[in-house]
């Protein structure tokens, strides 16, 4: 037999009539919760298709499908072809008449940061006691021409006469204020030692050798990943590292002084060379 409910609101009570019996239930007085998971000021990429996402409304009693949501654009609906700031007012009302409000701000602009091309590998080796001439990076942007993007060397000094690791940090800013920072790591040391020449013939290069706290490995073939194993003189693997791409930096500070075998595996095979750790 189908049960038929009839509800009557009176004061702060909800009366449910079921087969002549009256059941009372306190009326809900809690408004819905409006959640916007993006930033309250969101950048909308100019000339893109705007879709309102990440907005949800919940309530402690009313099912979300029964909550009335009203969207109002006080200064006009968002036009993604026009660089401008927009305001969206959201009102949510549950079945008991409780309402909540939220304001979301949007900005139509170029939201994508420029791209810096170092015109070198991210990490390079420079032969000690030879002149170092920094390679100038170039910049590109999805929206602005290159002359509308500034690029500066924020910090960086390479002493070609002192062995060690150096950083050149570049910053690019486009006309909308989007910022990109990219770093070139420069190792000054014995890049053309006989051990490195031997490894180059085996399809990869590693330096410095001897190494202290850091070891750089670069594959000379295009590869999706590298697996590096460092093996002690007793034949036991003391370190294993797998990275995406064709180059990596390995922290060797935990290794004891001594001679090790480095095995590098990429998509063309497995190669090995001797490595000395000297702290």
PDB file of C-alpha atoms in Angstrom:
ATOM      1  CA  UNK A   1       0.000   0.000   0.000  1.00  0.00           C
ATOM      2  CA  UNK A   2       1.483   3.334  -1.032  1.00  0.00           C
ATOM      3  CA  UNK A   3       2.053   5.808   1.804  1.00  0.00           C
ATOM      4  CA  UNK A   4       0.920   9.362   1.156  1.00  0.00           C
ATOM      5  CA  UNK A   5       2.535  12.243   3.097  1.00  0.00           C
ATOM      6  CA  UNK A   6       1.080  15.720   3.385  1.00  0.00           C
ATOM      7  CA  UNK A   7       3.188  18.496   4.914  1.00  0.00           C
ATOM      8  CA  UNK A   8       2.044  21.731   6.529  1.00  0.00           C
ATOM      9  CA  UNK A   9       4.471  24.419   7.763  1.00  0.00           C
ATOM     10  CA  UNK A  10       3.442  26.212  10.936  1.00  0.00           C
ATOM     11  CA  UNK A  11       5.779  28.437  12.913  1.00  0.00           C
ATOM     12  CA  UNK A  12       9.003  26.521  13.355  1.00  0.00           C
ATOM     13  CA  UNK A  13       7.373  23.101  12.969  1.00  0.00           C
ATOM     14  CA  UNK A  14       6.762  20.931   9.961  1.00  0.00           C
ATOM     15  CA  UNK A  15       3.624  18.762  10.374  1.00  0.00           C
ATOM     16  CA  UNK A  16       3.614  15.480   8.469  1.00  0.00           C
ATOM     17  CA  UNK A  17       0.189  13.895   8.065  1.00  0.00           C
ATOM     18  CA  UNK A  18       0.295  10.142   7.486  1.00  0.00           C
ATOM     19  CA  UNK A  19      -2.963   8.217   7.505  1.00  0.00           C
ATOM     20  CA  UNK A  20      -4.520  10.687   9.933  1.00  0.00           C
ATOM     21  CA  UNK A  21      -1.552  10.619  12.318  1.00  0.00           C
ATOM     22  CA  UNK A  22       0.387  13.840  12.849  1.00  0.00           C
ATOM     23  CA  UNK A  23       4.171  13.703  13.060  1.00  0.00           C
ATOM     24  CA  UNK A  24       6.040  16.888  13.962  1.00  0.00           C
ATOM     25  CA  UNK A  25       9.515  17.779  12.811  1.00  0.00           C
ATOM     26  CA  UNK A  26      11.455  20.946  13.621  1.00  0.00           C
ATOM     27  CA  UNK A  27      11.843  23.174  10.563  1.00  0.00           C
ATOM     28  CA  UNK A  28      15.367  23.460   9.166  1.00  0.00           C
ATOM     29  CA  UNK A  29      16.926  26.898   9.725  1.00  0.00           C
ATOM     30  CA  UNK A  30      20.409  26.205   8.349  1.00  0.00           C
ATOM     31  CA  UNK A  31      21.171  27.752   4.937  1.00  0.00           C
ATOM     32  CA  UNK A  32      22.922  25.782   2.171  1.00  0.00           C
ATOM     33  CA  UNK A  33      26.713  25.817   1.814  1.00  0.00           C
ATOM     34  CA  UNK A  34      28.148  27.246  -1.406  1.00  0.00           C
ATOM     35  CA  UNK A  35      31.625  25.937  -2.234  1.00  0.00           C
ATOM     36  CA  UNK A  36      33.917  27.207  -4.966  1.00  0.00           C
ATOM     37  CA  UNK A  37      37.124  25.166  -4.988  1.00  0.00           C
ATOM     38  CA  UNK A  38      39.089  27.473  -7.278  1.00  0.00           C
ATOM     39  CA  UNK A  39      40.486  30.798  -6.150  1.00  0.00           C
ATOM     40  CA  UNK A  40      37.864  33.467  -5.466  1.00  0.00           C
ATOM     41  CA  UNK A  41      39.571  35.518  -8.157  1.00  0.00           C
ATOM     42  CA  UNK A  42      40.047  33.163 -11.089  1.00  0.00           C
ATOM     43  CA  UNK A  43      41.905  33.926 -14.304  1.00  0.00           C
ATOM     44  CA  UNK A  44      40.062  32.862 -17.444  1.00  0.00           C
ATOM     45  CA  UNK A  45      42.286  32.415 -20.483  1.00  0.00           C
ATOM     46  CA  UNK A  46      41.313  34.955 -23.107  1.00  0.00           C
ATOM     47  CA  UNK A  47      39.653  33.506 -26.230  1.00  0.00           C
ATOM     48  CA  UNK A  48      38.910  30.244 -24.431  1.00  0.00           C
ATOM     49  CA  UNK A  49      35.497  28.652 -23.918  1.00  0.00           C
ATOM     50  CA  UNK A  50      34.265  29.627 -20.457  1.00  0.00           C
ATOM     51  CA  UNK A  51      32.590  26.887 -18.412  1.00  0.00           C
ATOM     52  CA  UNK A  52      31.680  27.511 -14.785  1.00  0.00           C
ATOM     53  CA  UNK A  53      33.352  24.664 -12.909  1.00  0.00           C
ATOM     54  CA  UNK A  54      34.239  23.802  -9.316  1.00  0.00           C
ATOM     55  CA  UNK A  55      31.015  25.293  -7.927  1.00  0.00           C
ATOM     56  CA  UNK A  56      28.863  23.100  -5.699  1.00  0.00           C
ATOM     57  CA  UNK A  57      25.964  23.630  -3.284  1.00  0.00           C
ATOM     58  CA  UNK A  58      25.056  21.305  -0.402  1.00  0.00           C
ATOM     59  CA  UNK A  59      22.577  21.386   2.440  1.00  0.00           C
ATOM     60  CA  UNK A  60      22.136  19.549   5.732  1.00  0.00           C
ATOM     61  CA  UNK A  61      18.537  18.566   4.917  1.00  0.00           C
ATOM     62  CA  UNK A  62      17.527  19.479   1.383  1.00  0.00           C
ATOM     63  CA  UNK A  63      18.731  17.280  -1.454  1.00  0.00           C
ATOM     64  CA  UNK A  64      21.044  19.172  -3.797  1.00  0.00           C
ATOM     65  CA  UNK A  65      18.635  18.630  -6.687  1.00  0.00           C
ATOM     66  CA  UNK A  66      15.985  20.618  -4.780  1.00  0.00           C
ATOM     67  CA  UNK A  67      18.194  23.613  -3.948  1.00  0.00           C
ATOM     68  CA  UNK A  68      17.431  26.647  -6.082  1.00  0.00           C
ATOM     69  CA  UNK A  69      20.657  28.262  -7.334  1.00  0.00           C
ATOM     70  CA  UNK A  70      20.543  31.740  -8.877  1.00  0.00           C
ATOM     71  CA  UNK A  71      23.511  33.165 -10.802  1.00  0.00           C
ATOM     72  CA  UNK A  72      23.685  36.917 -11.407  1.00  0.00           C
ATOM     73  CA  UNK A  73      26.322  38.878 -13.351  1.00  0.00           C
ATOM     74  CA  UNK A  74      25.927  42.492 -12.085  1.00  0.00           C
ATOM     75  CA  UNK A  75      28.168  44.010 -14.754  1.00  0.00           C
ATOM     76  CA  UNK A  76      27.155  41.688 -17.589  1.00  0.00           C
ATOM     77  CA  UNK A  77      27.841  38.065 -18.431  1.00  0.00           C
ATOM     78  CA  UNK A  78      31.445  36.970 -18.780  1.00  0.00           C
ATOM     79  CA  UNK A  79      32.818  37.429 -22.307  1.00  0.00           C
ATOM     80  CA  UNK A  80      35.989  35.380 -22.722  1.00  0.00           C
ATOM     81  CA  UNK A  81      37.072  37.379 -25.786  1.00  0.00           C
ATOM     82  CA  UNK A  82      37.401  40.619 -23.815  1.00  0.00           C
ATOM     83  CA  UNK A  83      40.108  41.346 -21.233  1.00  0.00           C
ATOM     84  CA  UNK A  84      38.046  42.511 -18.271  1.00  0.00           C
ATOM     85  CA  UNK A  85      37.148  41.733 -14.647  1.00  0.00           C
ATOM     86  CA  UNK A  86      33.756  40.178 -13.942  1.00  0.00           C
ATOM     87  CA  UNK A  87      31.684  39.489 -10.807  1.00  0.00           C
ATOM     88  CA  UNK A  88      29.356  36.546 -10.306  1.00  0.00           C
ATOM     89  CA  UNK A  89      26.840  36.580  -7.437  1.00  0.00           C
ATOM     90  CA  UNK A  90      25.579  33.177  -6.345  1.00  0.00           C
ATOM     91  CA  UNK A  91      22.426  32.695  -4.279  1.00  0.00           C
ATOM     92  CA  UNK A  92      21.318  29.262  -3.031  1.00  0.00           C
ATOM     93  CA  UNK A  93      17.950  28.626  -1.385  1.00  0.00           C
ATOM     94  CA  UNK A  94      16.820  25.370   0.227  1.00  0.00           C
ATOM     95  CA  UNK A  95      13.253  24.049   0.397  1.00  0.00           C
ATOM     96  CA  UNK A  96      12.704  25.781   3.760  1.00  0.00           C
ATOM     97  CA  UNK A  97      13.546  29.201   2.329  1.00  0.00           C
ATOM     98  CA  UNK A  98      17.022  29.474   3.881  1.00  0.00           C
ATOM     99  CA  UNK A  99      19.408  31.324   1.577  1.00  0.00           C
ATOM    100  CA  UNK A 100      23.177  31.752   1.377  1.00  0.00           C
ATOM    101  CA  UNK A 101      25.249  34.023  -0.842  1.00  0.00           C
ATOM    102  CA  UNK A 102      28.725  34.024  -2.383  1.00  0.00           C
ATOM    103  CA  UNK A 103      30.555  36.383  -4.724  1.00  0.00           C
ATOM    104  CA  UNK A 104      33.128  35.019  -7.181  1.00  0.00           C
ATOM    105  CA  UNK A 105      35.443  37.283  -9.161  1.00  0.00           C
ATOM    106  CA  UNK A 106      36.836  36.412 -12.572  1.00  0.00           C
ATOM    107  CA  UNK A 107      39.465  38.073 -14.711  1.00  0.00           C
ATOM    108  CA  UNK A 108      39.669  37.425 -18.438  1.00  0.00           C
ATOM    109  CA  UNK A 109      43.308  37.760 -19.405  1.00  0.00           C
ATOM    110  CA  UNK A 110      46.297  35.774 -20.590  1.00  0.00           C
ATOM    111  CA  UNK A 111      46.828  33.305 -17.746  1.00  0.00           C
ATOM    112  CA  UNK A 112      49.662  31.204 -19.190  1.00  0.00           C
ATOM    113  CA  UNK A 113      53.247  31.961 -18.230  1.00  0.00           C
ATOM    114  CA  UNK A 114      55.930  32.338 -20.907  1.00  0.00           C
ATOM    115  CA  UNK A 115      58.384  29.567 -21.780  1.00  0.00           C
ATOM    116  CA  UNK A 116      62.131  29.939 -21.287  1.00  0.00           C
ATOM    117  CA  UNK A 117      64.454  27.998 -23.587  1.00  0.00           C
ATOM    118  CA  UNK A 118      67.928  27.869 -22.057  1.00  0.00           C
ATOM    119  CA  UNK A 119      69.396  26.791 -25.421  1.00  0.00           C
ATOM    120  CA  UNK A 120      71.470  24.303 -23.407  1.00  0.00           C
ATOM    121  CA  UNK A 121      70.717  21.310 -21.251  1.00  0.00           C
ATOM    122  CA  UNK A 122      69.314  22.219 -17.852  1.00  0.00           C
ATOM    123  CA  UNK A 123      72.598  20.973 -16.379  1.00  0.00           C
ATOM    124  CA  UNK A 124      75.909  21.370 -18.181  1.00  0.00           C
ATOM    125  CA  UNK A 125      79.569  20.645 -17.473  1.00  0.00           C
ATOM    126  CA  UNK A 126      82.183  23.344 -18.115  1.00  0.00           C
ATOM    127  CA  UNK A 127      85.866  22.475 -18.342  1.00  0.00           C
ATOM    128  CA  UNK A 128      87.707  24.084 -15.446  1.00  0.00           C
ATOM    129  CA  UNK A 129      90.199  26.883 -16.203  1.00  0.00           C
ATOM    130  CA  UNK A 130      88.716  27.649 -19.612  1.00  0.00           C
ATOM    131  CA  UNK A 131      86.718  30.829 -20.396  1.00  0.00           C
ATOM    132  CA  UNK A 132      83.030  30.507 -19.563  1.00  0.00           C
ATOM    133  CA  UNK A 133      80.596  32.311 -21.848  1.00  0.00           C
ATOM    134  CA  UNK A 134      77.001  31.971 -20.731  1.00  0.00           C
ATOM    135  CA  UNK A 135      74.585  30.991 -23.506  1.00  0.00           C
ATOM    136  CA  UNK A 136      71.732  33.501 -23.666  1.00  0.00           C
ATOM    137  CA  UNK A 137      68.271  31.984 -23.276  1.00  0.00           C
ATOM    138  CA  UNK A 138      65.309  32.852 -25.465  1.00  0.00           C
ATOM    139  CA  UNK A 139      61.661  33.213 -24.527  1.00  0.00           C
ATOM    140  CA  UNK A 140      58.304  32.551 -26.171  1.00  0.00           C
ATOM    141  CA  UNK A 141      54.710  33.085 -25.118  1.00  0.00           C
ATOM    142  CA  UNK A 142      51.322  31.704 -26.112  1.00  0.00           C
ATOM    143  CA  UNK A 143      49.739  35.163 -26.404  1.00  0.00           C
ATOM    144  CA  UNK A 144      52.367  37.890 -26.565  1.00  0.00           C
ATOM    145  CA  UNK A 145      55.188  38.412 -29.025  1.00  0.00           C
ATOM    146  CA  UNK A 146      58.734  37.915 -27.755  1.00  0.00           C
ATOM    147  CA  UNK A 147      59.341  41.680 -27.504  1.00  0.00           C
ATOM    148  CA  UNK A 148      56.446  41.901 -25.024  1.00  0.00           C
ATOM    149  CA  UNK A 149      58.142  39.471 -22.653  1.00  0.00           C
ATOM    150  CA  UNK A 150      61.058  40.552 -20.481  1.00  0.00           C
ATOM    151  CA  UNK A 151      63.752  38.085 -19.460  1.00  0.00           C
ATOM    152  CA  UNK A 152      66.500  38.823 -16.960  1.00  0.00           C
ATOM    153  CA  UNK A 153      69.249  36.954 -15.140  1.00  0.00           C
ATOM    154  CA  UNK A 154      68.056  37.143 -11.527  1.00  0.00           C
ATOM    155  CA  UNK A 155      71.221  35.627 -10.100  1.00  0.00           C
ATOM    156  CA  UNK A 156      74.161  33.603 -11.268  1.00  0.00           C
ATOM    157  CA  UNK A 157      77.922  33.708 -11.303  1.00  0.00           C
ATOM    158  CA  UNK A 158      80.149  30.967 -12.677  1.00  0.00           C
ATOM    159  CA  UNK A 159      83.778  30.938 -11.578  1.00  0.00           C
ATOM    160  CA  UNK A 160      85.502  28.923 -14.277  1.00  0.00           C
ATOM    161  CA  UNK A 161      88.661  28.634 -12.158  1.00  0.00           C
ATOM    162  CA  UNK A 162      87.052  27.011  -9.100  1.00  0.00           C
ATOM    163  CA  UNK A 163      85.565  23.526  -9.249  1.00  0.00           C
ATOM    164  CA  UNK A 164      81.969  23.322  -8.032  1.00  0.00           C
ATOM    165  CA  UNK A 165      78.269  23.665  -8.835  1.00  0.00           C
ATOM    166  CA  UNK A 166      76.819  27.011  -9.941  1.00  0.00           C
ATOM    167  CA  UNK A 167      73.326  28.198 -10.857  1.00  0.00           C
ATOM    168  CA  UNK A 168      72.132  30.749 -13.408  1.00  0.00           C
ATOM    169  CA  UNK A 169      68.531  31.719 -12.584  1.00  0.00           C
ATOM    170  CA  UNK A 170      66.468  33.423 -15.277  1.00  0.00           C
ATOM    171  CA  UNK A 171      63.070  35.082 -14.874  1.00  0.00           C
ATOM    172  CA  UNK A 172      60.633  35.866 -17.698  1.00  0.00           C
ATOM    173  CA  UNK A 173      57.550  38.085 -17.257  1.00  0.00           C
ATOM    174  CA  UNK A 174      54.905  38.691 -19.937  1.00  0.00           C
ATOM    175  CA  UNK A 175      52.693  41.774 -20.339  1.00  0.00           C
ATOM    176  CA  UNK A 176      49.989  40.229 -18.126  1.00  0.00           C
ATOM    177  CA  UNK A 177      52.419  39.644 -15.275  1.00  0.00           C
ATOM    178  CA  UNK A 178      52.716  35.871 -15.699  1.00  0.00           C
ATOM    179  CA  UNK A 179      56.144  34.783 -14.463  1.00  0.00           C
ATOM    180  CA  UNK A 180      58.418  31.841 -15.244  1.00  0.00           C
ATOM    181  CA  UNK A 181      61.701  31.007 -13.529  1.00  0.00           C
ATOM    182  CA  UNK A 182      64.189  28.542 -14.968  1.00  0.00           C
ATOM    183  CA  UNK A 183      67.610  27.524 -13.694  1.00  0.00           C
ATOM    184  CA  UNK A 184      70.696  26.356 -15.541  1.00  0.00           C
ATOM    185  CA  UNK A 185      73.023  24.288 -13.368  1.00  0.00           C
ATOM    186  CA  UNK A 186      76.694  24.575 -14.336  1.00  0.00           C
ATOM    187  CA  UNK A 187      79.310  22.158 -13.038  1.00  0.00           C
ATOM    188  CA  UNK A 188      82.875  23.434 -13.331  1.00  0.00           C
ATOM    189  CA  UNK A 189      85.384  20.614 -13.295  1.00  0.00           C
ATOM    190  CA  UNK A 190      87.138  17.995 -15.391  1.00  0.00           C
ATOM    191  CA  UNK A 191      84.541  17.459 -18.097  1.00  0.00           C
ATOM    192  CA  UNK A 192      86.907  15.931 -20.634  1.00  0.00           C
ATOM    193  CA  UNK A 193      88.793  13.533 -18.377  1.00  0.00           C
ATOM    194  CA  UNK A 194      89.645  10.151 -19.891  1.00  0.00           C
ATOM    195  CA  UNK A 195      86.965   8.442 -17.821  1.00  0.00           C
ATOM    196  CA  UNK A 196      84.312  10.757 -19.251  1.00  0.00           C
ATOM    197  CA  UNK A 197      85.543  10.208 -22.811  1.00  0.00           C
ATOM    198  CA  UNK A 198      85.245   6.484 -22.254  1.00  0.00           C
ATOM    199  CA  UNK A 199      81.691   6.821 -20.950  1.00  0.00           C
ATOM    200  CA  UNK A 200      80.694   9.069 -23.861  1.00  0.00           C
ATOM    201  CA  UNK A 201      81.551   6.250 -26.209  1.00  0.00           C
ATOM    202  CA  UNK A 202      79.167   4.082 -24.225  1.00  0.00           C
ATOM    203  CA  UNK A 203      76.153   6.298 -24.895  1.00  0.00           C
ATOM    204  CA  UNK A 204      76.070   8.456 -21.758  1.00  0.00           C
ATOM    205  CA  UNK A 205      78.170  10.935 -19.814  1.00  0.00           C
ATOM    206  CA  UNK A 206      78.555  11.372 -16.065  1.00  0.00           C
ATOM    207  CA  UNK A 207      80.402  13.974 -14.061  1.00  0.00           C
ATOM    208  CA  UNK A 208      82.187  14.894 -11.889  1.00  0.00           C
ATOM    209  CA  UNK A 209      84.415  11.877 -11.443  1.00  0.00           C
ATOM    210  CA  UNK A 210      85.612  11.735  -8.666  1.00  0.00           C
ATOM    211  CA  UNK A 211      82.274  12.834  -7.216  1.00  0.00           C
ATOM    212  CA  UNK A 212      81.635  14.306  -3.804  1.00  0.00           C
ATOM    213  CA  UNK A 213      77.970  15.033  -3.034  1.00  0.00           C
ATOM    214  CA  UNK A 214      76.391  15.152  -6.499  1.00  0.00           C
ATOM    215  CA  UNK A 215      76.677  13.121  -9.679  1.00  0.00           C
ATOM    216  CA  UNK A 216      75.183  14.213 -12.992  1.00  0.00           C
ATOM    217  CA  UNK A 217      74.255  11.623 -15.652  1.00  0.00           C
ATOM    218  CA  UNK A 218      73.037  12.406 -19.157  1.00  0.00           C
ATOM    219  CA  UNK A 219      72.066   9.957 -21.911  1.00  0.00           C
ATOM    220  CA  UNK A 220      73.129  10.813 -25.447  1.00  0.00           C
ATOM    221  CA  UNK A 221      70.109   9.041 -26.937  1.00  0.00           C
ATOM    222  CA  UNK A 222      66.470  10.007 -26.662  1.00  0.00           C
ATOM    223  CA  UNK A 223      64.963   7.960 -23.881  1.00  0.00           C
ATOM    224  CA  UNK A 224      61.787   8.037 -21.826  1.00  0.00           C
ATOM    225  CA  UNK A 225      63.554   7.074 -18.601  1.00  0.00           C
ATOM    226  CA  UNK A 226      66.873   6.213 -17.009  1.00  0.00           C
ATOM    227  CA  UNK A 227      67.548   3.621 -14.336  1.00  0.00           C
ATOM    228  CA  UNK A 228      70.816   4.126 -12.487  1.00  0.00           C
ATOM    229  CA  UNK A 229      72.373   1.534 -10.187  1.00  0.00           C
ATOM    230  CA  UNK A 230      75.518   2.195  -8.173  1.00  0.00           C
ATOM    231  CA  UNK A 231      77.326  -0.999  -7.141  1.00  0.00           C
ATOM    232  CA  UNK A 232      80.028  -1.353  -4.497  1.00  0.00           C
ATOM    233  CA  UNK A 233      83.220  -3.375  -4.841  1.00  0.00           C
ATOM    234  CA  UNK A 234      81.481  -6.282  -3.075  1.00  0.00           C
ATOM    235  CA  UNK A 235      78.933  -6.487  -5.916  1.00  0.00           C
ATOM    236  CA  UNK A 236      76.019  -5.186  -3.836  1.00  0.00           C
ATOM    237  CA  UNK A 237      73.746  -2.459  -5.203  1.00  0.00           C
ATOM    238  CA  UNK A 238      74.050   0.485  -2.810  1.00  0.00           C
ATOM    239  CA  UNK A 239      71.791   2.909  -4.673  1.00  0.00           C
ATOM    240  CA  UNK A 240      69.052   2.657  -7.306  1.00  0.00           C
ATOM    241  CA  UNK A 241      67.257   5.559  -8.927  1.00  0.00           C
ATOM    242  CA  UNK A 242      64.797   5.730 -11.829  1.00  0.00           C
ATOM    243  CA  UNK A 243      63.940   9.058 -13.430  1.00  0.00           C
ATOM    244  CA  UNK A 244      61.845  10.200 -16.369  1.00  0.00           C
ATOM    245  CA  UNK A 245      63.779  11.773 -19.213  1.00  0.00           C
ATOM    246  CA  UNK A 246      67.365  11.511 -20.345  1.00  0.00           C
ATOM    247  CA  UNK A 247      69.245  13.243 -17.524  1.00  0.00           C
ATOM    248  CA  UNK A 248      69.344  13.315 -13.753  1.00  0.00           C
ATOM    249  CA  UNK A 249      71.192  14.543 -10.705  1.00  0.00           C
ATOM    250  CA  UNK A 250      72.033  11.973  -8.006  1.00  0.00           C
ATOM    251  CA  UNK A 251      72.824  12.791  -4.389  1.00  0.00           C
ATOM    252  CA  UNK A 252      75.940  10.785  -3.513  1.00  0.00           C
ATOM    253  CA  UNK A 253      76.628  12.360  -0.112  1.00  0.00           C
ATOM    254  CA  UNK A 254      75.626   9.154   1.689  1.00  0.00           C
ATOM    255  CA  UNK A 255      78.153   6.991  -0.173  1.00  0.00           C
ATOM    256  CA  UNK A 256      81.482   6.170   1.459  1.00  0.00           C
ATOM    257  CA  UNK A 257      84.760   7.018  -0.235  1.00  0.00           C
ATOM    258  CA  UNK A 258      85.801   4.358  -2.708  1.00  0.00           C
ATOM    259  CA  UNK A 259      85.420   2.911  -6.184  1.00  0.00           C
ATOM    260  CA  UNK A 260      81.973   1.989  -7.511  1.00  0.00           C
ATOM    261  CA  UNK A 261      80.448   0.688 -10.717  1.00  0.00           C
ATOM    262  CA  UNK A 262      77.681   2.808 -12.222  1.00  0.00           C
ATOM    263  CA  UNK A 263      75.201   0.974 -14.457  1.00  0.00           C
ATOM    264  CA  UNK A 264      72.892   3.098 -16.596  1.00  0.00           C
ATOM    265  CA  UNK A 265      69.922   1.516 -18.354  1.00  0.00           C
ATOM    266  CA  UNK A 266      67.925   3.314 -21.046  1.00  0.00           C
ATOM    267  CA  UNK A 267      65.792   2.166 -23.963  1.00  0.00           C
ATOM    268  CA  UNK A 268      68.861   1.236 -26.022  1.00  0.00           C
ATOM    269  CA  UNK A 269      70.616  -0.971 -23.506  1.00  0.00           C
ATOM    270  CA  UNK A 270      72.634  -1.118 -20.298  1.00  0.00           C
ATOM    271  CA  UNK A 271      75.987   0.687 -19.953  1.00  0.00           C
ATOM    272  CA  UNK A 272      78.488   0.908 -17.142  1.00  0.00           C
ATOM    273  CA  UNK A 273      81.520   2.850 -15.978  1.00  0.00           C
ATOM    274  CA  UNK A 274      83.712   3.228 -12.915  1.00  0.00           C
ATOM    275  CA  UNK A 275      83.037   6.007 -10.425  1.00  0.00           C
ATOM    276  CA  UNK A 276      85.162   7.259  -7.561  1.00  0.00           C
ATOM    277  CA  UNK A 277      83.554   8.868  -4.516  1.00  0.00           C
ATOM    278  CA  UNK A 278      85.884  11.258  -2.731  1.00  0.00           C
ATOM    279  CA  UNK A 279      84.458  13.476   0.016  1.00  0.00           C
TER     280      UNK A 279
END
